[in-house]
Amino acid sequence: MARTYLNTKDPIAALATPQGSGALAVIRTSGEDAIELCATCFSRPGALKGASGYQLVHGYMIDPDSGNRIDEVMASVYRAPRSFTGENSVELSCHGSPTIVRSILLALEKAGFSQALHGEFTFRAFVHGKADLVQAEAINELVRAPGETARSSALGRLSGQLSSRFSLIRSEMLDILAEIEAMLDYPEDEGVERSNGWIARLGKLGEDLNEIAESYRAGRLRQEGALAVVAGRPNSGKSSLFNLLVREERAIVSPEPGTTRDWLEAWIELEGYALRLVDTAGLRESQSSLEAEGVRRTRDLSGRADIVIYLVDGVAGITQEDLDFLASHEVSLKVWNKIDKPECGALPAGWLGISAKKALNLDLLCKAMVGQLQTLDGTTAGGRNGQGQKQAGQGQEQAVLIASERQKTLVDACARSVSSAMKAMDDGTPLDAVALCLREASDFLGQITGEI
């Protein structure tokens, strides 16, 4: 029978660092018998078994069958419950050769370890109370962070800041629920003043929940990165600008119109923000079915993009096709290209003038792009969720954002239950119905952290 995450008694082992990523690698083990099992394929079994927690032991990994040395290692010993998983654990620092890593994992398998499932170490940390569900999700988000803002945001969740906020909201909710249940036991104490006090307190909790829910857009933007589409007519300079921003010759640049038929993409980072930059086909009517499909994809991508950078050839000027696109799409940045040419037309109001060929005003364009990202993120003064005025990546976060769709769904459900409780109380509905709404709301919050 295949192993599952619920086989928590099985000793497990896995490579904890990316395969072939450097000179050293770390292999993590965990389980009640992890130290004893590691000792069976370690050159100094007595030293390993006698080591206290948080102690390093030098030695060699050996093949249990042949007794041959595999590699010189440093073994870090952790004793339960003071380890990442809450179990006994040994982490082996070895050389990073894939051959060495495979040989050590095979030796550990012979000693009695099972190959860890994806995320199984984090699952055991949750099971043993070393991390709640919010922190467990943050570990995965931190590992996969595409940029500095994502790293900073995930680290805040991992440190327990978001969990603490949920805990405070749930504690206040349970206090109100306890008072209501006491009122149900002693109805002679019921009064309008008490009900009004509960409504005010629940209103504050509702505001807190809505603020957290609104942070999801910014959290997702940081964690998944933003989609930025470079659009415009053929020969407007889209591919030149794309190459300039990604700092390599990715797109073919040619005076022949319609060179880009499909879209190209690359990831870049601007002041801590991860950006999926897409170069698209030029917008024009074409008899070619291939080019027409590229234009259709351009319009589709532009409709889904977080940022649309629309280029116009300043020499050719604005055409009807440009006007049609600008009227039908929300454009974040209107860019007037080829300002280095003497015949370039005057810069229209509200447009940013650049030269993609000579990199003129590239810094201004990047600054404008970051400004758009900060507006989406809510980190500028007057941003969408008003959660801070510091630029991303500068200084400490003023608020911890949610980036998990699971958390967003449960926060929304909790807010609806709180709103129902307030409405029921305001309508004079019996308190047992109000209590039911609050129990439901507190359970939704408990599901976020894993208490429920």
XYZ file of C-alpha atoms in Angstrom, residues 126-282:
157
model
C 1.723 21.274 11.535
C 0.656 17.957 13.087
C 3.036 18.446 16.016
C 2.021 22.062 16.609
C 5.240 23.654 15.336
C 3.361 25.676 12.702
C -0.284 26.476 11.988
C -1.834 26.245 8.514
C -1.124 29.898 7.704
C 2.562 29.400 8.508
C 2.663 26.089 6.624
C 1.311 27.836 3.521
C 3.822 30.651 4.057
C 6.719 28.171 3.910
C 5.645 27.123 0.421
C 5.080 30.763 -0.573
C 8.544 31.703 0.728
C 10.214 28.884 -1.210
C 8.434 29.950 -4.414
C 8.663 33.734 -3.908
C 9.282 35.289 -7.357
C 10.521 38.640 -6.032
C 11.550 40.666 -2.992
C 8.027 41.861 -2.177
C 6.754 38.254 -2.249
C 9.608 37.143 0.008
C 8.964 39.911 2.514
C 5.206 39.272 2.555
C 5.587 35.488 2.967
C 8.148 35.965 5.745
C 5.660 38.125 7.640
C 3.085 35.328 7.480
C 5.682 32.726 8.469
C 6.639 34.746 11.546
C 3.066 34.443 12.812
C 1.926 38.049 12.322
C -1.130 37.092 10.260
C -1.962 34.172 12.568
C -1.816 36.515 15.566
C -4.231 38.899 13.885
C -6.682 36.071 13.169
C -6.271 34.874 16.761
C -7.130 38.315 18.193
C -10.234 38.604 15.989
C -11.388 35.104 16.923
C -10.741 35.739 20.634
C -12.930 38.872 20.580
C -15.587 36.963 18.649
C -15.604 34.157 21.212
C -15.819 36.710 24.057
C -18.984 38.164 22.498
C -20.338 34.645 21.943
C -19.694 33.767 25.594
C -21.571 36.878 26.740
C -24.512 36.010 24.460
C -24.611 32.434 25.737
C -24.539 33.719 29.306
C -27.473 35.970 28.409
C -29.336 32.920 27.070
C -28.835 31.246 30.470
C -29.882 34.384 32.387
C -32.447 36.159 30.136
C -33.520 38.529 32.891
C -30.264 40.478 32.304
C -31.070 41.187 28.643
C -31.081 44.842 27.633
C -30.866 47.145 24.632
C -27.590 48.658 25.844
C -25.915 45.245 25.897
C -27.120 44.469 22.343
C -25.915 47.831 21.021
C -22.487 47.169 22.534
C -22.279 43.810 20.780
C -23.274 45.330 17.435
C -20.534 47.985 17.750
C -17.902 45.375 18.613
C -18.997 43.102 15.776
C -18.913 46.076 13.409
C -15.253 46.626 14.269
C -14.513 42.939 13.687
C -16.283 43.144 10.324
C -14.100 46.099 9.324
C -10.965 44.159 10.282
C -12.076 41.129 8.256
C -12.916 43.241 5.199
C -9.515 44.938 5.405
C -7.805 41.536 5.467
C -9.923 40.302 2.555
C -9.073 43.402 0.508
C -5.362 42.682 0.985
C -5.721 39.517 -1.127
C -5.295 41.376 -4.416
C -1.994 42.864 -3.259
C -0.889 39.576 -1.690
C -1.633 37.626 -4.858
C 0.090 40.282 -6.962
C 3.245 39.879 -4.897
C 3.156 36.102 -4.731
C 2.247 35.356 -8.353
C 3.781 38.410 -10.002
C 2.059 40.929 -12.286
C 1.239 40.482 -15.968
C 2.519 43.383 -18.074
C 1.652 43.458 -21.783
C 3.528 45.564 -24.334
C 1.035 46.388 -27.109
C 0.914 48.644 -30.149
C 0.840 48.717 -33.947
C 3.538 46.952 -36.002
C 6.920 48.742 -35.986
C 5.983 50.861 -32.969
C 9.050 49.511 -31.141
C 7.455 46.861 -28.927
C 10.134 44.212 -29.479
C 12.950 46.744 -29.006
C 11.433 47.835 -25.698
C 10.895 44.215 -24.659
C 14.564 43.371 -25.344
C 15.642 46.505 -23.488
C 13.643 45.618 -20.377
C 14.700 41.946 -20.268
C 18.302 42.968 -21.092
C 18.798 40.387 -23.838
C 17.891 39.890 -27.496
C 14.799 37.742 -26.998
C 12.527 39.242 -29.660
C 13.422 39.663 -33.340
C 13.611 43.340 -34.301
C 12.990 44.101 -37.971
C 11.692 47.037 -40.051
C 9.370 44.570 -41.745
C 5.898 44.893 -40.142
C 4.262 41.859 -38.573
C 7.520 40.187 -37.450
C 6.007 39.130 -34.110
C 3.200 36.674 -34.851
C 2.942 34.984 -31.450
C 3.702 36.499 -28.062
C 6.996 36.210 -26.176
C 7.357 36.450 -22.419
C 10.088 36.840 -19.818
C 10.218 37.455 -16.074
C 11.865 40.648 -14.837
C 12.063 42.305 -11.429
C 11.482 46.000 -10.747
C 12.197 47.265 -7.227
C 11.236 43.937 -5.689
C 8.183 43.281 -7.870
C 8.162 40.227 -10.133
C 6.798 41.088 -13.564
C 5.787 38.703 -16.346
C 6.530 40.897 -19.363
C 4.866 39.921 -22.664
C 5.740 41.176 -26.149
C 2.711 40.855 -28.424
C 1.857 40.868 -32.105
C 1.339 44.256 -33.749
